[in-house]
PDB file of C-alpha atoms in Angstrom:
ATOM      1  CA  UNK A   1      25.851  -3.533  13.741  1.00 55.00           C
ATOM      2  CA  UNK A   2      26.092  -4.734   9.975  1.00 76.00           C
ATOM      3  CA  UNK A   3      25.707  -8.274   8.367  1.00 82.00           C
ATOM      4  CA  UNK A   4      28.757 -10.726   9.202  1.00 85.00           C
ATOM      5  CA  UNK A   5      28.872 -12.985   6.518  1.00 87.00           C
ATOM      6  CA  UNK A   6      30.501 -16.027   8.639  1.00 85.00           C
ATOM      7  CA  UNK A   7      28.410 -15.361  11.317  1.00 84.00           C
ATOM      8  CA  UNK A   8      25.033 -15.722   9.878  1.00 87.00           C
ATOM      9  CA  UNK A   9      26.173 -18.750   7.687  1.00 88.00           C
ATOM     10  CA  UNK A  10      26.983 -20.323  11.014  1.00 89.00           C
ATOM     11  CA  UNK A  11      23.947 -18.954  13.000  1.00 90.00           C
ATOM     12  CA  UNK A  12      22.330 -21.545  15.054  1.00 91.00           C
ATOM     13  CA  UNK A  13      18.724 -21.423  14.173  1.00 90.00           C
ATOM     14  CA  UNK A  14      17.121 -23.548  16.914  1.00 90.00           C
ATOM     15  CA  UNK A  15      15.514 -27.011  16.150  1.00 94.00           C
ATOM     16  CA  UNK A  16      11.562 -26.770  16.326  1.00 95.00           C
ATOM     17  CA  UNK A  17       9.348 -29.467  17.485  1.00 96.00           C
ATOM     18  CA  UNK A  18       5.510 -28.559  16.781  1.00 96.00           C
ATOM     19  CA  UNK A  19       2.472 -30.547  16.975  1.00 97.00           C
ATOM     20  CA  UNK A  20      -0.232 -29.486  14.692  1.00 97.00           C
ATOM     21  CA  UNK A  21      -3.932 -30.403  14.389  1.00 97.00           C
ATOM     22  CA  UNK A  22      -6.739 -30.328  12.033  1.00 97.00           C
ATOM     23  CA  UNK A  23      -7.634 -27.060  13.569  1.00 97.00           C
ATOM     24  CA  UNK A  24      -4.389 -25.469  12.142  1.00 97.00           C
ATOM     25  CA  UNK A  25      -4.885 -27.109   8.706  1.00 98.00           C
ATOM     26  CA  UNK A  26      -8.148 -25.717   8.714  1.00 98.00           C
ATOM     27  CA  UNK A  27      -7.469 -22.409   9.791  1.00 98.00           C
ATOM     28  CA  UNK A  28      -4.744 -22.282   7.116  1.00 98.00           C
ATOM     29  CA  UNK A  29      -7.233 -22.846   4.452  1.00 98.00           C
ATOM     30  CA  UNK A  30      -9.892 -20.295   5.856  1.00 97.00           C
ATOM     31  CA  UNK A  31      -6.846 -17.680   6.027  1.00 97.00           C
ATOM     32  CA  UNK A  32      -6.402 -18.003   2.180  1.00 97.00           C
ATOM     33  CA  UNK A  33     -10.176 -17.383   1.271  1.00 96.00           C
ATOM     34  CA  UNK A  34     -11.526 -20.688   1.037  1.00 96.00           C
ATOM     35  CA  UNK A  35     -14.844 -21.361   2.386  1.00 94.00           C
ATOM     36  CA  UNK A  36     -16.165 -17.897   1.276  1.00 92.00           C
ATOM     37  CA  UNK A  37     -19.004 -19.643  -0.429  1.00 91.00           C
ATOM     38  CA  UNK A  38     -20.005 -22.357   2.242  1.00 88.00           C
ATOM     39  CA  UNK A  39     -22.096 -23.956  -0.552  1.00 92.00           C
ATOM     40  CA  UNK A  40     -18.627 -24.690  -2.315  1.00 93.00           C
ATOM     41  CA  UNK A  41     -18.466 -28.464  -2.134  1.00 94.00           C
ATOM     42  CA  UNK A  42     -15.109 -28.553  -3.762  1.00 94.00           C
ATOM     43  CA  UNK A  43     -13.333 -26.485  -0.988  1.00 96.00           C
ATOM     44  CA  UNK A  44     -15.435 -28.282   1.745  1.00 96.00           C
ATOM     45  CA  UNK A  45     -12.499 -30.907   2.427  1.00 96.00           C
ATOM     46  CA  UNK A  46     -10.015 -28.282   3.245  1.00 97.00           C
ATOM     47  CA  UNK A  47     -12.433 -26.195   5.758  1.00 97.00           C
ATOM     48  CA  UNK A  48     -14.532 -28.761   7.180  1.00 96.00           C
ATOM     49  CA  UNK A  49     -13.019 -31.741   9.347  1.00 95.00           C
ATOM     50  CA  UNK A  50     -15.075 -34.681   7.732  1.00 93.00           C
ATOM     51  CA  UNK A  51     -12.824 -36.251   4.863  1.00 91.00           C
ATOM     52  CA  UNK A  52     -10.329 -33.370   5.762  1.00 96.00           C
ATOM     53  CA  UNK A  53      -7.576 -32.502   3.138  1.00 96.00           C
ATOM     54  CA  UNK A  54      -4.404 -30.385   3.896  1.00 98.00           C
ATOM     55  CA  UNK A  55      -3.510 -28.007   1.434  1.00 98.00           C
ATOM     56  CA  UNK A  56      -0.101 -28.521   0.071  1.00 98.00           C
ATOM     57  CA  UNK A  57       1.020 -24.955   0.504  1.00 98.00           C
ATOM     58  CA  UNK A  58       0.250 -25.249   4.316  1.00 98.00           C
ATOM     59  CA  UNK A  59       4.015 -27.006   4.648  1.00 97.00           C
ATOM     60  CA  UNK A  60       5.625 -23.497   4.301  1.00 95.00           C
ATOM     61  CA  UNK A  61       4.143 -22.976   8.069  1.00 95.00           C
ATOM     62  CA  UNK A  62       5.771 -25.880   9.678  1.00 96.00           C
ATOM     63  CA  UNK A  63       8.635 -25.980  11.843  1.00 93.00           C
ATOM     64  CA  UNK A  64       8.755 -22.114  11.727  1.00 86.00           C
ATOM     65  CA  UNK A  65      11.152 -20.634  14.293  1.00 84.00           C
ATOM     66  CA  UNK A  66       9.287 -17.215  14.485  1.00 76.00           C
ATOM     67  CA  UNK A  67      10.748 -14.064  13.268  1.00 75.00           C
ATOM     68  CA  UNK A  68      14.311 -14.989  14.085  1.00 82.00           C
ATOM     69  CA  UNK A  69      16.076 -12.244  11.965  1.00 80.00           C
ATOM     70  CA  UNK A  70      14.647  -9.913  14.577  1.00 79.00           C
ATOM     71  CA  UNK A  71      14.671 -12.385  17.520  1.00 77.00           C
ATOM     72  CA  UNK A  72      18.476 -13.243  17.155  1.00 81.00           C
ATOM     73  CA  UNK A  73      21.934 -11.779  16.911  1.00 81.00           C
ATOM     74  CA  UNK A  74      22.012 -11.422  13.230  1.00 84.00           C
ATOM     75  CA  UNK A  75      23.111  -7.643  12.464  1.00 81.00           C
ATOM     76  CA  UNK A  76      20.298  -7.366   9.986  1.00 82.00           C
ATOM     77  CA  UNK A  77      18.162  -4.386   9.710  1.00 82.00           C
ATOM     78  CA  UNK A  78      14.885  -6.404  10.102  1.00 76.00           C
ATOM     79  CA  UNK A  79      12.647  -3.517   9.396  1.00 75.00           C
ATOM     80  CA  UNK A  80      13.435  -3.377   5.897  1.00 83.00           C
ATOM     81  CA  UNK A  81      13.550  -7.210   5.143  1.00 84.00           C
ATOM     82  CA  UNK A  82      10.939  -8.555   2.458  1.00 79.00           C
ATOM     83  CA  UNK A  83      10.339 -11.704   1.064  1.00 79.00           C
ATOM     84  CA  UNK A  84      11.773 -12.465  -2.030  1.00 88.00           C
ATOM     85  CA  UNK A  85      11.019 -15.910  -3.141  1.00 92.00           C
ATOM     86  CA  UNK A  86       9.923 -19.172  -1.945  1.00 94.00           C
ATOM     87  CA  UNK A  87      10.199 -22.978  -2.819  1.00 97.00           C
ATOM     88  CA  UNK A  88       8.412 -25.875  -1.309  1.00 98.00           C
ATOM     89  CA  UNK A  89       9.158 -29.337  -2.415  1.00 98.00           C
ATOM     90  CA  UNK A  90       6.558 -31.892  -1.233  1.00 98.00           C
ATOM     91  CA  UNK A  91       7.998 -35.463  -0.521  1.00 98.00           C
ATOM     92  CA  UNK A  92       4.740 -36.619   0.443  1.00 95.00           C
ATOM     93  CA  UNK A  93       1.147 -35.619   0.715  1.00 96.00           C
ATOM     94  CA  UNK A  94       1.029 -33.667   4.039  1.00 98.00           C
ATOM     95  CA  UNK A  95      -1.211 -35.219   7.022  1.00 97.00           C
ATOM     96  CA  UNK A  96      -4.204 -33.155   8.456  1.00 97.00           C
ATOM     97  CA  UNK A  97      -2.522 -33.499  11.597  1.00 97.00           C
ATOM     98  CA  UNK A  98       1.103 -34.451  12.827  1.00 97.00           C
ATOM     99  CA  UNK A  99       3.995 -34.108  15.259  1.00 98.00           C
ATOM    100  CA  UNK A 100       7.025 -32.755  13.360  1.00 98.00           C
ATOM    101  CA  UNK A 101      10.663 -31.538  13.736  1.00 98.00           C
ATOM    102  CA  UNK A 102      12.110 -28.433  12.134  1.00 97.00           C
ATOM    103  CA  UNK A 103      15.342 -28.236  11.240  1.00 96.00           C
ATOM    104  CA  UNK A 104      16.973 -25.051   9.605  1.00 93.00           C
ATOM    105  CA  UNK A 105      19.948 -23.507   8.531  1.00 94.00           C
ATOM    106  CA  UNK A 106      21.008 -20.492   6.618  1.00 93.00           C
ATOM    107  CA  UNK A 107      22.308 -21.949   3.415  1.00 92.00           C
ATOM    108  CA  UNK A 108      23.531 -18.496   1.335  1.00 91.00           C
ATOM    109  CA  UNK A 109      23.948 -14.938   2.017  1.00 90.00           C
ATOM    110  CA  UNK A 110      24.349 -12.850  -1.001  1.00 86.00           C
ATOM    111  CA  UNK A 111      25.481  -9.345  -1.351  1.00 86.00           C
ATOM    112  CA  UNK A 112      23.885  -7.345  -4.141  1.00 85.00           C
ATOM    113  CA  UNK A 113      26.195  -4.089  -3.445  1.00 79.00           C
ATOM    114  CA  UNK A 114      25.763  -0.881  -1.894  1.00 84.00           C
ATOM    115  CA  UNK A 115      21.862   0.235  -1.921  1.00 83.00           C
ATOM    116  CA  UNK A 116      20.826  -2.963  -3.263  1.00 83.00           C
ATOM    117  CA  UNK A 117      20.415  -5.059  -0.403  1.00 85.00           C
ATOM    118  CA  UNK A 118      21.366  -8.628   0.641  1.00 86.00           C
ATOM    119  CA  UNK A 119      19.692 -11.736  -0.135  1.00 89.00           C
ATOM    120  CA  UNK A 120      19.425 -14.429   2.871  1.00 90.00           C
ATOM    121  CA  UNK A 121      18.585 -18.000   1.833  1.00 92.00           C
ATOM    122  CA  UNK A 122      17.117 -20.072   4.833  1.00 92.00           C
ATOM    123  CA  UNK A 123      16.222 -23.519   4.509  1.00 96.00           C
ATOM    124  CA  UNK A 124      13.928 -25.754   6.574  1.00 96.00           C
ATOM    125  CA  UNK A 125      13.717 -29.555   6.497  1.00 97.00           C
ATOM    126  CA  UNK A 126      10.273 -30.906   7.862  1.00 98.00           C
ATOM    127  CA  UNK A 127      10.384 -34.171   9.438  1.00 98.00           C
ATOM    128  CA  UNK A 128       7.844 -36.462  11.223  1.00 97.00           C
ATOM    129  CA  UNK A 129       8.707 -36.419  14.833  1.00 97.00           C
ATOM    130  CA  UNK A 130       7.723 -40.314  15.340  1.00 93.00           C
ATOM    131  CA  UNK A 131       8.997 -41.858  11.846  1.00 95.00           C
ATOM    132  CA  UNK A 132      11.910 -39.508  11.112  1.00 95.00           C
ATOM    133  CA  UNK A 133      10.511 -39.570   7.622  1.00 96.00           C
ATOM    134  CA  UNK A 134      10.862 -36.299   5.402  1.00 97.00           C
ATOM    135  CA  UNK A 135       7.873 -34.397   4.551  1.00 98.00           C
ATOM    136  CA  UNK A 136       8.796 -31.481   2.764  1.00 98.00           C
ATOM    137  CA  UNK A 137      11.601 -29.077   2.209  1.00 98.00           C
ATOM    138  CA  UNK A 138      11.162 -25.360   2.333  1.00 97.00           C
ATOM    139  CA  UNK A 139      13.697 -22.815   0.544  1.00 96.00           C
ATOM    140  CA  UNK A 140      13.087 -19.306   1.316  1.00 93.00           C
ATOM    141  CA  UNK A 141      14.937 -16.118   0.118  1.00 92.00           C
ATOM    142  CA  UNK A 142      14.487 -12.836   2.036  1.00 88.00           C
ATOM    143  CA  UNK A 143      15.746  -9.453   0.579  1.00 89.00           C
ATOM    144  CA  UNK A 144      17.294  -7.323   3.376  1.00 87.00           C
ATOM    145  CA  UNK A 145      16.762  -3.953   1.661  1.00 83.00           C
ATOM    146  CA  UNK A 146      19.033  -2.188   4.190  1.00 82.00           C
ATOM    147  CA  UNK A 147      21.988  -4.531   4.245  1.00 81.00           C
ATOM    148  CA  UNK A 148      23.581  -4.260   0.793  1.00 81.00           C
ATOM    149  CA  UNK A 149      27.536  -3.651   0.464  1.00 77.00           C
ATOM    150  CA  UNK A 150      28.481  -5.278   3.957  1.00 84.00           C
ATOM    151  CA  UNK A 151      31.516  -6.930   2.172  1.00 83.00           C
ATOM    152  CA  UNK A 152      29.985 -10.442   1.339  1.00 78.00           C
ATOM    153  CA  UNK A 153      30.368 -12.732  -1.677  1.00 72.00           C
ATOM    154  CA  UNK A 154      28.739 -11.043  -4.964  1.00 68.00           C
ATOM    155  CA  UNK A 155      26.594 -14.064  -6.261  1.00 75.00           C
ATOM    156  CA  UNK A 156      23.598 -14.262  -8.119  1.00 72.00           C
ATOM    157  CA  UNK A 157      20.611 -16.725  -7.053  1.00 71.00           C
ATOM    158  CA  UNK A 158      19.869 -19.487  -9.824  1.00 77.00           C
ATOM    159  CA  UNK A 159      17.608 -18.019 -12.647  1.00 85.00           C
ATOM    160  CA  UNK A 160      13.814 -18.367 -12.041  1.00 89.00           C
ATOM    161  CA  UNK A 161      11.565 -20.096 -14.126  1.00 94.00           C
ATOM    162  CA  UNK A 162      10.159 -17.742 -16.911  1.00 94.00           C
ATOM    163  CA  UNK A 163       6.373 -18.044 -17.791  1.00 95.00           C
ATOM    164  CA  UNK A 164       5.219 -18.477 -21.662  1.00 95.00           C
ATOM    165  CA  UNK A 165       4.675 -15.128 -23.640  1.00 94.00           C
ATOM    166  CA  UNK A 166       1.319 -16.809 -25.006  1.00 96.00           C
ATOM    167  CA  UNK A 167      -2.320 -15.990 -23.528  1.00 97.00           C
ATOM    168  CA  UNK A 168      -2.578 -18.073 -20.246  1.00 97.00           C
ATOM    169  CA  UNK A 169      -4.630 -21.276 -20.632  1.00 98.00           C
ATOM    170  CA  UNK A 170      -6.437 -20.722 -17.330  1.00 98.00           C
ATOM    171  CA  UNK A 171      -7.378 -17.850 -14.858  1.00 98.00           C
ATOM    172  CA  UNK A 172      -8.605 -17.431 -11.649  1.00 97.00           C
ATOM    173  CA  UNK A 173     -10.020 -14.361  -9.830  1.00 96.00           C
ATOM    174  CA  UNK A 174      -9.470 -14.496  -6.222  1.00 94.00           C
ATOM    175  CA  UNK A 175     -11.088 -11.617  -4.072  1.00 94.00           C
ATOM    176  CA  UNK A 176      -9.109 -11.203  -0.659  1.00 96.00           C
ATOM    177  CA  UNK A 177     -10.630  -9.608   2.539  1.00 95.00           C
ATOM    178  CA  UNK A 178      -9.219  -6.653   4.340  1.00 96.00           C
ATOM    179  CA  UNK A 179      -8.385  -8.834   7.399  1.00 96.00           C
ATOM    180  CA  UNK A 180      -6.590 -11.384   5.344  1.00 97.00           C
ATOM    181  CA  UNK A 181      -3.109 -10.621   6.989  1.00 97.00           C
ATOM    182  CA  UNK A 182      -4.552 -10.571  10.275  1.00 97.00           C
ATOM    183  CA  UNK A 183      -5.879 -13.867   9.699  1.00 96.00           C
ATOM    184  CA  UNK A 184      -2.820 -15.145   7.943  1.00 96.00           C
ATOM    185  CA  UNK A 185      -0.489 -14.085  10.694  1.00 94.00           C
ATOM    186  CA  UNK A 186      -2.100 -17.048  12.905  1.00 94.00           C
ATOM    187  CA  UNK A 187      -0.329 -19.615  11.112  1.00 94.00           C
ATOM    188  CA  UNK A 188       2.999 -18.313  12.952  1.00 86.00           C
ATOM    189  CA  UNK A 189       4.409 -15.529  10.888  1.00 85.00           C
ATOM    190  CA  UNK A 190       4.391 -12.517  13.347  1.00 84.00           C
ATOM    191  CA  UNK A 191       6.121  -9.816  11.524  1.00 83.00           C
ATOM    192  CA  UNK A 192       4.513  -6.660  12.791  1.00 89.00           C
ATOM    193  CA  UNK A 193       5.196  -5.241   9.163  1.00 89.00           C
ATOM    194  CA  UNK A 194       1.567  -7.189   8.541  1.00 94.00           C
ATOM    195  CA  UNK A 195      -0.329  -5.698  11.459  1.00 96.00           C
ATOM    196  CA  UNK A 196       1.254  -2.790  12.889  1.00 96.00           C
ATOM    197  CA  UNK A 197       0.374   0.566  10.875  1.00 95.00           C
ATOM    198  CA  UNK A 198       3.308   2.276  12.422  1.00 95.00           C
ATOM    199  CA  UNK A 199       5.951  -0.487  11.496  1.00 92.00           C
ATOM    200  CA  UNK A 200       4.570  -0.628   8.068  1.00 93.00           C
ATOM    201  CA  UNK A 201       4.785   3.258   7.628  1.00 93.00           C
ATOM    202  CA  UNK A 202       8.432   3.087   9.000  1.00 90.00           C
ATOM    203  CA  UNK A 203       9.045   0.542   6.367  1.00 83.00           C
ATOM    204  CA  UNK A 204       8.037   2.691   3.579  1.00 88.00           C
ATOM    205  CA  UNK A 205       4.482   1.345   3.051  1.00 92.00           C
ATOM    206  CA  UNK A 206       1.061   3.289   3.417  1.00 92.00           C
ATOM    207  CA  UNK A 207      -0.493   0.470   5.704  1.00 94.00           C
ATOM    208  CA  UNK A 208       0.279  -3.286   6.438  1.00 96.00           C
ATOM    209  CA  UNK A 209       1.066  -5.286   3.540  1.00 95.00           C
ATOM    210  CA  UNK A 210       0.086  -8.785   3.106  1.00 96.00           C
ATOM    211  CA  UNK A 211       2.279 -11.628   3.662  1.00 93.00           C
ATOM    212  CA  UNK A 212       4.192 -12.850   0.536  1.00 90.00           C
ATOM    213  CA  UNK A 213       3.072 -16.492   1.482  1.00 94.00           C
ATOM    214  CA  UNK A 214      -0.254 -15.808   1.325  1.00 96.00           C
ATOM    215  CA  UNK A 215      -0.411 -14.447  -2.030  1.00 95.00           C
ATOM    216  CA  UNK A 216       1.846 -17.341  -2.892  1.00 95.00           C
ATOM    217  CA  UNK A 217      -0.748 -20.042  -1.433  1.00 97.00           C
ATOM    218  CA  UNK A 218      -3.556 -18.183  -3.347  1.00 97.00           C
ATOM    219  CA  UNK A 219      -1.755 -19.127  -6.472  1.00 97.00           C
ATOM    220  CA  UNK A 220      -0.660 -22.875  -5.435  1.00 97.00           C
ATOM    221  CA  UNK A 221      -4.895 -23.227  -4.182  1.00 97.00           C
ATOM    222  CA  UNK A 222      -5.809 -21.998  -8.083  1.00 97.00           C
ATOM    223  CA  UNK A 223      -3.621 -24.518  -9.544  1.00 98.00           C
ATOM    224  CA  UNK A 224      -5.039 -27.180  -7.131  1.00 97.00           C
ATOM    225  CA  UNK A 225      -8.472 -26.125  -8.343  1.00 97.00           C
ATOM    226  CA  UNK A 226      -8.109 -25.720 -12.101  1.00 96.00           C
ATOM    227  CA  UNK A 227      -5.709 -28.611 -12.823  1.00 97.00           C
ATOM    228  CA  UNK A 228      -5.957 -30.984 -10.082  1.00 96.00           C
ATOM    229  CA  UNK A 229      -9.494 -30.852  -9.060  1.00 95.00           C
ATOM    230  CA  UNK A 230      -8.660 -30.174  -5.401  1.00 96.00           C
ATOM    231  CA  UNK A 231      -6.657 -33.435  -4.957  1.00 96.00           C
ATOM    232  CA  UNK A 232      -3.585 -32.475  -2.678  1.00 95.00           C
ATOM    233  CA  UNK A 233      -1.931 -35.244  -3.708  1.00 96.00           C
ATOM    234  CA  UNK A 234      -0.972 -34.197  -7.300  1.00 97.00           C
ATOM    235  CA  UNK A 235       1.149 -31.418  -6.216  1.00 98.00           C
ATOM    236  CA  UNK A 236       4.950 -32.159  -6.041  1.00 98.00           C
ATOM    237  CA  UNK A 237       6.355 -28.610  -5.594  1.00 98.00           C
ATOM    238  CA  UNK A 238       5.511 -25.024  -5.764  1.00 98.00           C
ATOM    239  CA  UNK A 239       8.085 -22.105  -6.631  1.00 97.00           C
ATOM    240  CA  UNK A 240       7.410 -18.193  -6.823  1.00 96.00           C
ATOM    241  CA  UNK A 241       9.284 -14.953  -6.747  1.00 95.00           C
ATOM    242  CA  UNK A 242       7.664 -12.192  -4.967  1.00 93.00           C
ATOM    243  CA  UNK A 243       7.871  -8.860  -7.449  1.00 94.00           C
ATOM    244  CA  UNK A 244       5.286  -6.503  -5.486  1.00 93.00           C
ATOM    245  CA  UNK A 245       3.744  -5.868  -2.262  1.00 90.00           C
ATOM    246  CA  UNK A 246      -0.111  -6.163  -2.136  1.00 94.00           C
ATOM    247  CA  UNK A 247      -2.904  -5.189   0.549  1.00 96.00           C
ATOM    248  CA  UNK A 248      -5.354  -7.147   2.024  1.00 97.00           C
ATOM    249  CA  UNK A 249      -8.632  -6.582   0.090  1.00 96.00           C
ATOM    250  CA  UNK A 250      -6.936  -6.649  -2.987  1.00 97.00           C
ATOM    251  CA  UNK A 251      -8.312  -8.811  -5.971  1.00 97.00           C
ATOM    252  CA  UNK A 252      -5.604 -11.350  -7.309  1.00 97.00           C
ATOM    253  CA  UNK A 253      -5.865 -12.655 -10.825  1.00 98.00           C
ATOM    254  CA  UNK A 254      -3.724 -15.823 -11.261  1.00 98.00           C
ATOM    255  CA  UNK A 255      -2.774 -16.686 -14.907  1.00 98.00           C
ATOM    256  CA  UNK A 256      -1.589 -20.285 -15.340  1.00 98.00           C
ATOM    257  CA  UNK A 257       0.167 -21.993 -18.477  1.00 98.00           C
ATOM    258  CA  UNK A 258       0.323 -25.713 -18.449  1.00 97.00           C
ATOM    259  CA  UNK A 259       3.016 -27.685 -20.043  1.00 96.00           C
ATOM    260  CA  UNK A 260       2.620 -31.329 -19.262  1.00 96.00           C
ATOM    261  CA  UNK A 261       3.531 -31.393 -15.506  1.00 96.00           C
ATOM    262  CA  UNK A 262       4.767 -28.168 -15.390  1.00 97.00           C
ATOM    263  CA  UNK A 263       2.209 -25.377 -14.541  1.00 98.00           C
ATOM    264  CA  UNK A 264       3.723 -21.829 -14.661  1.00 98.00           C
ATOM    265  CA  UNK A 265       1.871 -19.078 -12.710  1.00 97.00           C
ATOM    266  CA  UNK A 266       1.793 -15.305 -11.912  1.00 97.00           C
ATOM    267  CA  UNK A 267      -0.373 -13.308  -9.775  1.00 98.00           C
ATOM    268  CA  UNK A 268      -1.567  -9.944 -10.641  1.00 97.00           C
ATOM    269  CA  UNK A 269      -3.221  -7.192  -7.864  1.00 97.00           C
ATOM    270  CA  UNK A 270      -6.002  -6.391 -10.107  1.00 97.00           C
ATOM    271  CA  UNK A 271      -7.051  -2.787  -8.863  1.00 96.00           C
ATOM    272  CA  UNK A 272      -3.378  -1.674  -9.297  1.00 96.00           C
ATOM    273  CA  UNK A 273      -2.894  -3.698 -12.300  1.00 96.00           C
ATOM    274  CA  UNK A 274       0.600  -4.831 -10.741  1.00 97.00           C
ATOM    275  CA  UNK A 275       2.434  -8.027 -10.939  1.00 97.00           C
ATOM    276  CA  UNK A 276       2.726  -9.503  -7.200  1.00 96.00           C
ATOM    277  CA  UNK A 277       3.858 -12.979  -7.811  1.00 96.00           C
ATOM    278  CA  UNK A 278       6.104 -13.826 -10.950  1.00 96.00           C
ATOM    279  CA  UNK A 279       8.116 -16.849 -12.380  1.00 97.00           C
ATOM    280  CA  UNK A 280       5.709 -19.386 -10.475  1.00 97.00           C
ATOM    281  CA  UNK A 281       6.357 -23.072 -11.222  1.00 98.00           C
ATOM    282  CA  UNK A 282       4.321 -25.876  -9.734  1.00 98.00           C
ATOM    283  CA  UNK A 283       5.201 -29.301 -10.606  1.00 98.00           C
ATOM    284  CA  UNK A 284       2.655 -32.093 -10.555  1.00 98.00           C
ATOM    285  CA  UNK A 285       2.882 -35.745  -9.780  1.00 94.00           C
TER     286      UNK A 285
END
């Protein structure tokens, strides 16, 4: 079955009700590598429940309906789907624990042509279940590599931010553990591409790859460290485009450029000298 544009645009992705606790926000921070140095007092509020803070990038894990491209009748070759870009808009500082509602819909499907794949843009709106207050909005673009040329509209995504050409203002080197993908899966993204060697090989990778959102979260945390003194309330939005897969165990070099309230960033996988995340833009309050 091939992609049907009208079917995907009108797909009824079920609403998600979720209760998350301080344990979930602690696990998220640990899955990104915080707490490796147990004496790092600046990271401690994210990995220890006393005076705990929630990482802003945690918002991308909320209200997730699971791997719906595989589980629902979408017509998408789900094995060949990769994460293309991600945007998180924070309407307020995320609480450490809450009951939330995730409303979601496909907002665009772009046919890039035969052999070039299709881009599927999916939006989630996260609401506080008790007050109805909007906590954050997530716009996620996925490249369905095996589904180009299905006859849908040939449109282009909005041009992404461009990092400055000068030398970075700040740099962070962030090692990752070989089990990082297995840890990150516990945040709710169960795509077997990140755990099963056979699935990864079938998708064209040597071994399971790391979630793009893990790399994205590392970049956001580096900005939080270098420019916000680990004050989570200072982050207003996070955007990044995934340009190459990375593997658990690689070292991430986060390069940052500050221009007033805008922080541009990119992430390089040091051992292979490839840019894994580009066109990053984090806005500060």
